[in-house]
Short mmCIF file of C-alpha atoms in Angstrom, two decimals:
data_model
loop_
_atom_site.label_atom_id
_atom_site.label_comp_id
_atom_site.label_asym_id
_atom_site.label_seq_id
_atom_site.Cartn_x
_atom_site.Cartn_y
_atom_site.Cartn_z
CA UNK A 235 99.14 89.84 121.63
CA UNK A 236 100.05 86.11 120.77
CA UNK A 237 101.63 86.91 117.38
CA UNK A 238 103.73 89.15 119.04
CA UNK A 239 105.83 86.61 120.81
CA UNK A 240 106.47 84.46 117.99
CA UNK A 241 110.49 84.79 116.78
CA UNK A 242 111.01 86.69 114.38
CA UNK A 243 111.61 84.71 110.74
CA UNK A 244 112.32 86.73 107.59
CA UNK A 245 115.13 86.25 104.72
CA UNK A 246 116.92 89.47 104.46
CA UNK A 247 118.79 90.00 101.39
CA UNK A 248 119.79 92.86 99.00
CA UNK A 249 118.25 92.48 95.52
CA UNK A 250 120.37 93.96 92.52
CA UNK A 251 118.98 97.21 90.26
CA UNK A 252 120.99 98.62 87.31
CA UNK A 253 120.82 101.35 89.68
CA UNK A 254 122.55 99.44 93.04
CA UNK A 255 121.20 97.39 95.14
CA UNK A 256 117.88 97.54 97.43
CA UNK A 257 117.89 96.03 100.84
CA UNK A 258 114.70 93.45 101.31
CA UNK A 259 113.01 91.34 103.73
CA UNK A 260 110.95 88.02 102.54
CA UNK A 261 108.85 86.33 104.42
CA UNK A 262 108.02 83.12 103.42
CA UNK A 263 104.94 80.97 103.28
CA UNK A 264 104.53 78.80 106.88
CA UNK A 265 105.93 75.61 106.13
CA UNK A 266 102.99 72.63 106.15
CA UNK A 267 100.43 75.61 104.99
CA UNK A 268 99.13 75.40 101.52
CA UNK A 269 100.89 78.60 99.47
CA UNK A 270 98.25 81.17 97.96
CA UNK A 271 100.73 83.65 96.80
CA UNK A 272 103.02 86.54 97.14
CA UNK A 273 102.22 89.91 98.37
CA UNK A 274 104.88 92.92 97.38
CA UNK A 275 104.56 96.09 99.90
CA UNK A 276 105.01 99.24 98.90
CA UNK A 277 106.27 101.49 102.28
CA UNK A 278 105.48 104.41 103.08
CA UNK A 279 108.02 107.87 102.93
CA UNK A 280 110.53 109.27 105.39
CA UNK A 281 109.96 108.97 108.59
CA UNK A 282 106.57 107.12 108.17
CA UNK A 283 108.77 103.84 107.18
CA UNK A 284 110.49 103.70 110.37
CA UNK A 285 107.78 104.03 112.60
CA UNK A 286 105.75 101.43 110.89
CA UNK A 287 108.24 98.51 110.70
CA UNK A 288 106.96 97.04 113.50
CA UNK A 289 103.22 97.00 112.06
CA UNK A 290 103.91 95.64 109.04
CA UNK A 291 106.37 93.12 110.26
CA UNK A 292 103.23 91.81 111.88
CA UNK A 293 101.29 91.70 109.17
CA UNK A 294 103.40 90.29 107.15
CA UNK A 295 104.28 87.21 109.32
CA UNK A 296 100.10 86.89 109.64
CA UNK A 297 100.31 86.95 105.96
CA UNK A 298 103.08 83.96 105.54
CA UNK A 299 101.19 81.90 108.32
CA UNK A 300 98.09 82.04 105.73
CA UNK A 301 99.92 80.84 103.17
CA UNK A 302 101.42 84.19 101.08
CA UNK A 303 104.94 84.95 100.57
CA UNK A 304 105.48 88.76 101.85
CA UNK A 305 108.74 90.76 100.19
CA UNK A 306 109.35 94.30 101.60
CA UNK A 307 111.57 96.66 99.88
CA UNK A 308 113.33 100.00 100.63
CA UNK A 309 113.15 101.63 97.64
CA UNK A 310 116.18 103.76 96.20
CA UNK A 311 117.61 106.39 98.39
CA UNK A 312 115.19 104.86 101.86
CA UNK A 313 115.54 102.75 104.53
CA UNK A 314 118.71 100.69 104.48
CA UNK A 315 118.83 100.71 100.47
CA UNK A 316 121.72 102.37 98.75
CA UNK A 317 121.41 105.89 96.31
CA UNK A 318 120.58 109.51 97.17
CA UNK A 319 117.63 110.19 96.72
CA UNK A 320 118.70 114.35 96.02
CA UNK A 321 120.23 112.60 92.48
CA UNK A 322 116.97 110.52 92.07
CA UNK A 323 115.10 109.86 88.76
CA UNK A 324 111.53 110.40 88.50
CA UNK A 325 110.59 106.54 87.54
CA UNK A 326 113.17 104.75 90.00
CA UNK A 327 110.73 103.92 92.71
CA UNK A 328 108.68 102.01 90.03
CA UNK A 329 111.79 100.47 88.24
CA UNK A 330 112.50 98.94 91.85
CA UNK A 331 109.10 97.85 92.46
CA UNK A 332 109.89 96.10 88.80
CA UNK A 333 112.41 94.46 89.82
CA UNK A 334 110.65 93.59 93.11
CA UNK A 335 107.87 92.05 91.56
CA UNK A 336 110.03 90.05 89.15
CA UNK A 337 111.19 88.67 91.83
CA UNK A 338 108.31 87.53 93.39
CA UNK A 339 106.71 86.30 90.12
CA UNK A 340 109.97 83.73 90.32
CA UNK A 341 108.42 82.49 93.26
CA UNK A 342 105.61 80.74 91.58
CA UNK A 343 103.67 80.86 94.37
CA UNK A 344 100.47 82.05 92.49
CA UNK A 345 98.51 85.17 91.89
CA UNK A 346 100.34 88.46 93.42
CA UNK A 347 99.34 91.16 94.90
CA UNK A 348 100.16 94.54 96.19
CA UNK A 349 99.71 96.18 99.64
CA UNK A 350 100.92 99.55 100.43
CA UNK A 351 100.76 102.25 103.41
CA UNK A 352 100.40 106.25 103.09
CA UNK A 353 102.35 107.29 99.90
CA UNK A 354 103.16 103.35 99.68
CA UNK A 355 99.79 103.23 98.83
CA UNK A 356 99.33 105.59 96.51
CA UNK A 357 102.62 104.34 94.72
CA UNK A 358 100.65 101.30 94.46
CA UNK A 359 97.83 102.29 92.96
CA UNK A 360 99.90 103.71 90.27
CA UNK A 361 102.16 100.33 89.42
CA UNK A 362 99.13 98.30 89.55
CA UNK A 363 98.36 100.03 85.94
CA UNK A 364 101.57 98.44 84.80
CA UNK A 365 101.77 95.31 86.33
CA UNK A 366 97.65 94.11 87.05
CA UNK A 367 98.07 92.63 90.54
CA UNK A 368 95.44 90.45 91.74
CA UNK A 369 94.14 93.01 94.36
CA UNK A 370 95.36 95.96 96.09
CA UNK A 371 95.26 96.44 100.00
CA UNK A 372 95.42 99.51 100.84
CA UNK A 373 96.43 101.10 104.19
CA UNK A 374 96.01 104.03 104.82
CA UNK A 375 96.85 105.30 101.00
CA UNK A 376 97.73 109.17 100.47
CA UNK A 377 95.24 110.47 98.18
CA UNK A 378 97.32 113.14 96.22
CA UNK A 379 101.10 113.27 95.89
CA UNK A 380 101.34 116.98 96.36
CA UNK A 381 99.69 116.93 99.05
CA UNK A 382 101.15 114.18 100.73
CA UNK A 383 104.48 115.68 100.12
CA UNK A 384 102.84 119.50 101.62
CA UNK A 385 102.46 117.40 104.20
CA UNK A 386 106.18 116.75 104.91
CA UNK A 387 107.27 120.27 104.26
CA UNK A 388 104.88 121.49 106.78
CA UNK A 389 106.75 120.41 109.49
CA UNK A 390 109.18 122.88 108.52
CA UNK A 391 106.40 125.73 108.90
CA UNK A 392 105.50 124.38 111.99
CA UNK A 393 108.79 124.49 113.35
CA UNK A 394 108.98 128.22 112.36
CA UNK A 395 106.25 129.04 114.90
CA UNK A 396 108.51 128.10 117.60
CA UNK A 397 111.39 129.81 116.45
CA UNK A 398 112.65 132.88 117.80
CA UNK A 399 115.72 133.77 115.41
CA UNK A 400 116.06 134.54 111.47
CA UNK A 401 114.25 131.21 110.10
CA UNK A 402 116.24 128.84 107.75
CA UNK A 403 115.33 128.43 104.76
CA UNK A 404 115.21 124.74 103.95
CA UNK A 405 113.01 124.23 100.73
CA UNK A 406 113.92 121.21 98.92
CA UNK A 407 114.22 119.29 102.11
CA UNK A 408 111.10 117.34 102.90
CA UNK A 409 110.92 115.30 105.96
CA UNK A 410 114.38 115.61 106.26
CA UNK A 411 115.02 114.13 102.74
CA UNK A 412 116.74 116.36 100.18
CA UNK A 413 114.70 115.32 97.65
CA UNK A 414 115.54 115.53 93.75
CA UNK A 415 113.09 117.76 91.33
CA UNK A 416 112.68 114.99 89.40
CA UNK A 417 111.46 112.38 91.72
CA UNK A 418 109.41 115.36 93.67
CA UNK A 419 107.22 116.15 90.75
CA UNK A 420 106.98 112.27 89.83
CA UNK A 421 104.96 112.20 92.96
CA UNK A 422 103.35 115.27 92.87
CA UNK A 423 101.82 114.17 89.57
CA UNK A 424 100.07 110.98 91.93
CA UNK A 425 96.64 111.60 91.79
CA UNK A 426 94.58 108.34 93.25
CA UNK A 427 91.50 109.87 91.53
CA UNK A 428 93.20 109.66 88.24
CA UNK A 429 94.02 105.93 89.16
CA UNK A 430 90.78 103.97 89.32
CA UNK A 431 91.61 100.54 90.18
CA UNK A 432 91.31 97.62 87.57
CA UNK A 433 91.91 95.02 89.95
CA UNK A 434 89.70 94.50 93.65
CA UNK A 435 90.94 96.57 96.29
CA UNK A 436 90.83 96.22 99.78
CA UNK A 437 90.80 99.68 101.43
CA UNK A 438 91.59 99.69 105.10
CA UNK A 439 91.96 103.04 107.04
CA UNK A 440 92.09 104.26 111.18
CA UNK A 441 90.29 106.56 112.12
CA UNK A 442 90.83 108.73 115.55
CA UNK A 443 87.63 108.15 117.96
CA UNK A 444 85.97 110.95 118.21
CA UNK A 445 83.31 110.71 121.26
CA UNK A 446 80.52 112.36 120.66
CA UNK A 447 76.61 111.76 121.33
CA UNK A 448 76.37 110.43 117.51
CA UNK A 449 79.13 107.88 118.61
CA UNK A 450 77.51 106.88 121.80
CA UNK A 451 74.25 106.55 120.00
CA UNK A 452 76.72 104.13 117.36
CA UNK A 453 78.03 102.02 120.50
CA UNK A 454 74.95 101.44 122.39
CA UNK A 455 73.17 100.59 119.10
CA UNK A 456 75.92 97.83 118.52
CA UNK A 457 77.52 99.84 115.58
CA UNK A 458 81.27 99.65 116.43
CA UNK A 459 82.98 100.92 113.10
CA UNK A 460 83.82 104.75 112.42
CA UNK A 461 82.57 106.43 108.86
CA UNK A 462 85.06 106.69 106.35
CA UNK A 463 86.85 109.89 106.09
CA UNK A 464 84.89 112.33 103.94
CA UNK A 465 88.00 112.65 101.24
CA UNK A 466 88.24 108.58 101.44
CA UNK A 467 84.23 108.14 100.97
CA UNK A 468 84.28 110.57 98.03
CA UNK A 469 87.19 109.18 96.05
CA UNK A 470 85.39 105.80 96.29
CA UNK A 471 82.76 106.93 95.26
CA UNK A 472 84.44 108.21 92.44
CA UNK A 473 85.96 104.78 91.71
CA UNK A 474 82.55 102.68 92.04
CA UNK A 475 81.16 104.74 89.94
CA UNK A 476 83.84 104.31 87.42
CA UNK A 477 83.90 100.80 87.68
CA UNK A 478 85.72 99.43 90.38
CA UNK A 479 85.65 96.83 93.26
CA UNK A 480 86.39 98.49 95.96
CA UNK A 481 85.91 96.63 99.94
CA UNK A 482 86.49 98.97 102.48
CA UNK A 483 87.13 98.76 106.39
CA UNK A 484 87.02 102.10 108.55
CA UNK A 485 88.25 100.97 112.50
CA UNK A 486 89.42 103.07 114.88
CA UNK A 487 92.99 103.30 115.80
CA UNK A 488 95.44 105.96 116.02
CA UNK A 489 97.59 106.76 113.31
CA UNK A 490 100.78 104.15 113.75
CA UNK A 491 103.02 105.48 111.10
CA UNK A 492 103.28 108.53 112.46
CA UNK A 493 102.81 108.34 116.73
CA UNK A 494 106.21 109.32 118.92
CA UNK A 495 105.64 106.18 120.22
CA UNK A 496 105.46 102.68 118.45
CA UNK A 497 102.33 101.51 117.92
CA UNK A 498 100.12 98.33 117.11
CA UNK A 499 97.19 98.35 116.07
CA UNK A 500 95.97 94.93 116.31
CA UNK A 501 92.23 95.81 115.13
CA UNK A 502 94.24 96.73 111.60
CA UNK A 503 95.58 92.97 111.90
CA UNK A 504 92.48 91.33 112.19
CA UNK A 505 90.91 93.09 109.68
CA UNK A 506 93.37 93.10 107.01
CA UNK A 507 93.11 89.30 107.62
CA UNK A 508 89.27 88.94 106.97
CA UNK A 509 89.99 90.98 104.04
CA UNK A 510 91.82 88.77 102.37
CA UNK A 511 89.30 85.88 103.34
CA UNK A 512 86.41 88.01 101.97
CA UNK A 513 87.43 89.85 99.30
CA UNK B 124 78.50 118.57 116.52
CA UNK B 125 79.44 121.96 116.08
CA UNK B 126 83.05 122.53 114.57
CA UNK B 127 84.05 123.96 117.86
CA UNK B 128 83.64 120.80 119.85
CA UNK B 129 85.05 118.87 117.10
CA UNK B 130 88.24 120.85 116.94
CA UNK B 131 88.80 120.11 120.83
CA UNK B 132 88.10 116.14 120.12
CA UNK B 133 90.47 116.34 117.31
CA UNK B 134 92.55 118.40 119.94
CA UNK B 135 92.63 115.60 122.19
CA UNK B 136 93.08 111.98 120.03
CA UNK B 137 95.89 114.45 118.46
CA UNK B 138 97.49 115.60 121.48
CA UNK B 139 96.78 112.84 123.50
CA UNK B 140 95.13 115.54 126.51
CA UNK B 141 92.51 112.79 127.76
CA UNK B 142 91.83 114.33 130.28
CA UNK B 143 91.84 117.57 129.83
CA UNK B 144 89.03 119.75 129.92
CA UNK B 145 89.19 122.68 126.72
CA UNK B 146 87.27 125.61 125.68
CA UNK B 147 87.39 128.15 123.45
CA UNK B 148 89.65 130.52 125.59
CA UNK B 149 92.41 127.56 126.69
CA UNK B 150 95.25 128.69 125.27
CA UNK B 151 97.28 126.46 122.63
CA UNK B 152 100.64 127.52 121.32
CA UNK B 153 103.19 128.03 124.08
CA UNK B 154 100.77 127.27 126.46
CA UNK B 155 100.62 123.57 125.78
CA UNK B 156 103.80 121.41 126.38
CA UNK B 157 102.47 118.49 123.90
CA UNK B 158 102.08 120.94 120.96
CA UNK B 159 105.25 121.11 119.62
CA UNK B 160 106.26 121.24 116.00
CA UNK B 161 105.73 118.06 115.38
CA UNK B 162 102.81 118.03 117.04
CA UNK B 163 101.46 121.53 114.61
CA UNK B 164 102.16 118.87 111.57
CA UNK B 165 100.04 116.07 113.13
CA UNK B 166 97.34 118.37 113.94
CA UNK B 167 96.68 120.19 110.48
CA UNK B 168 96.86 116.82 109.30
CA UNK B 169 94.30 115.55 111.20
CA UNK B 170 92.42 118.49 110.60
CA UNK B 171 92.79 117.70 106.82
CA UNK B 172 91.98 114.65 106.51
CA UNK B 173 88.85 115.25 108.49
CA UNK B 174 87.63 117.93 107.02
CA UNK B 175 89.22 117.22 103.45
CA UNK B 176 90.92 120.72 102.98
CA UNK B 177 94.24 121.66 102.50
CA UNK B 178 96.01 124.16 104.55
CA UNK B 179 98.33 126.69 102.71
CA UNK B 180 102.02 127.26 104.24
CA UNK B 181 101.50 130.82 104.69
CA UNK B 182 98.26 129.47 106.63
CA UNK B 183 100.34 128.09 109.10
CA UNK B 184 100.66 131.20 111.93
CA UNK B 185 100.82 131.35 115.09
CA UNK B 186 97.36 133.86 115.00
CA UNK B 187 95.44 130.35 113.84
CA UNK B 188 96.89 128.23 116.93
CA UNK B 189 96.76 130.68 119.70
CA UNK B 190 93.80 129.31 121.58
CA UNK B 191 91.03 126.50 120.90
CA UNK B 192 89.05 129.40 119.81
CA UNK B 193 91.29 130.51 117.05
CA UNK B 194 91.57 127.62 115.31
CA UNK B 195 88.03 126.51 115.12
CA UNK B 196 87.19 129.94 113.86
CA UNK B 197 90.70 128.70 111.20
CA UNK B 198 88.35 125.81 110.49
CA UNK B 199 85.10 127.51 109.47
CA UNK B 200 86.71 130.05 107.47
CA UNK B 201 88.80 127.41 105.83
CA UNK B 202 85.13 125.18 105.13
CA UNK B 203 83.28 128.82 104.20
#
C-alpha cells in the first residue's frame, strides 16, 4: 500500500488537564492543500488501542492529506497518558475530550468533527450531545457500555476453562485494567440507542466473510458489500426513524482492533475517505 | 444457512482454520491449538455480534465449546 511508505509526520505533545496531563498526536493539514477542518478521535479501550494504532495512524495521515487536522488523545489512565484509571472519576474521559476539542477549536481550521472506534465510538456518540460536531464517523462503535465492558471481563471466564487449579478471582479487573466503580458504571450507563445522533453520521463497520451460497449468489451478481450486522441494522433503524442522518458502509475485513496480529484494512481506508466526500 | 454451518464459518474467519474441514462431531476445546482463551473471547464475540445476543458469564463452560456440535446447539437455545 502506497500510503504506507510515506514517513511518518505527526506533532506529539502532552496537553494539560486540571487532572495531569494527556499524551497526544496531531496531525496536521498537508501543506499546499486547502484546510477543511479538524477531526478529534476518540480510541478505543484496553487492549483495543494498541492494536489499532497502526490503522488509525493511517487514517489519520489520509485525513491531513485531504485537508483536516487529526488530534488523537489517550485519555486519563490509557495509552501513554498519566492517572490510574482504578482512582478514576466517572466524567474524566469527557472532561479530556473537552479539553481536546478546545484545542482543536483553537485551530480555526473550520467545522470539527468526531471519529471514534469500538467504545471510542460509543464515547462519541455521547460527547457529540455536548459539543454538536459537524458529523460523527463511526468505526466500528460498541453499541452498549455494559456490554462492551462484559466483553472485557469475559476473557477472564474464558481463561477459567483452561485452568486446572483453584481459579482467581479477579473482578474489578477488566482487560487487564483495574478499573474504578465510578468510571465503570459511567460506561455502563452508554446506551447508543439512547443517543440518537443530531449531527450526520458516517457509520462504517467490518464484517467477517462468511461464504456461503447467498454470498456467491452476492459476488457473481456484482454485489460486493456484506449486510450490516443485525444489532447495527436495528439500532439504525431506530435512529432514522427518530430523526437522524445516518450513511452507512458494511465491507468485509477482519476485526483489526482486536487480531494477534497487526492488521490493515485498507478497504476501511478507502471507504472512510468517500465518506467524507459523500456525506 | 442453517445455524450449524454458520457456527463452523464463524468458526473459521474466527479461528483462522481455512482450511479445515468441521462438523458437528470435530472436537473444539483442547482439541484445537488456535482456541485459546483469547481466542473463547473473540469467538462469543463474534457470535454476539452476529447473532445480537449476549452471552451470560456463567454461560461460558466448557459443556458449550466441547465440539462444533455443542455450540451450535449453545446458539439455538440461546436464539429460542
Amino acid at each position: 500500500m502506497t500510503v504506507d511508505t510515506l514517513p511518518f509526520n505527526a506533532l506529539p505533545f502532552f496537553l494539560n488537564t486540571d487532572e495531569g496531563e494527556r499524551f497526544c498526536l496531531y496531525h496536521e493539514p498537508e501543506p499546499g492543500v486547502q484546510p477543511r477542518g479538524t477531526i478529534l478521535y476518540v480510541p478505543p479501550f484496553a487492549e483495543e488501542l494498541n492494536k489499532s494504532r497502526r490503522m488509525v495512524m493511517l487514517q489519520a495521515r489520509a485525513y491531513a492529506q485531504a485537508g483536516f487536522g487529526v488530534l488523537q488523545i489517550d485519555l486519563y489512565g490509557c495509552g501513554d497518558s498519566s492517572g490510574d484509571i482504578g482512582k478514576a472519576h466517572g466524567e474524566i474521559w469527557l472532561n479530556d475530550l473537552e479539553q481536546a476539542w478546545r484545542w482543536l477549536d483553537q485551530r480555526n481550521l473550520g467545522p470539527r468533527h468526531l471519529w471514534g472506534l469500538r467504545l471510542g465510538g460509543l464515547l462519541a456518540l455521547h460527547f457529540a450531545k455536548r459539543v454538536n460536531p459537524a458529523s460523527l464517523i463511526l468505526w466500528q462503535p460498541a453499541l452498549s457500555g455494559r456490554a462492551h465492558l462484559n466483553q472485557f471481563a469475559r476473557m477472564q471466564s474464558a481463561a477459567r476453562l483452561f485452568s486446572t487449579g483453584p481459579s482467581v478471582e479477579q473482578n474489578t479487573e477488566i482487560g487487564g485494567y483495574l478499573m474504578s466503580p465510578s468510571l465503570s458504571k459511567a460506561i455502563h450507563e452508554l446506551d447508543a440507542a439512547k443517543l440518537t445522533p443530531g449531527c450526520p453520521v458516517q457509520w462504517l463497520e467490518l464484517n467477517t466473510r462468511i461464504q456461503d451460497a447467498a454470498e456467491d449468489y452476492a459476488t457473481a451478481a456484482g454485489i460486493s458489500h456484506p449486510a450490516l450486522q443485525p444489532a447495527s441494522a436495528l439500532l439504525i433503524t431506530r435512529w432514522r426513524d427518530a430523526g437522524a442522518t445516518v450513511h452507512t458502509w458494511s465491507l468485509h475485513g477482519d476485526p483489526f482492533w482486536s487480531s494477534a496480529e497487526i492488521g490493515i484494512v485498507p478497504d476501511l481506508l478507502a471507504a472512510t475517505a468517500q465518506a467524507m466526500e459523500s456525506a | 444457512m442453517p445455524p450449524l454451518q454458520q457456527v463452523c464459518q464463524i468458526l473459521i474467519t474466527t479461528l483462522g482454520l481455512r482450511q479445515m474441514p468441521l462438523s458437528e462431531k470435530t472436537p473444539l476445546l483442547g482439541s484445537l491449538p488456535e482456541l485459546d482463551s483469547m481466542a473463547v473471547a473473540n469467538l462469543i464475540i463474534a457470535l454476539e455480534q452476529h447473532y445480537g445476543f449476549e452471552v451470560q458469564d456463567d454461560e461460558i463452560s466448557a459443556h458449550h465449546f466441547a465440539t462444533v456440535g455443542t455450540l451450535s446447539d449453545f446458539v439455538v437455545s440461546k436464539m429460542a
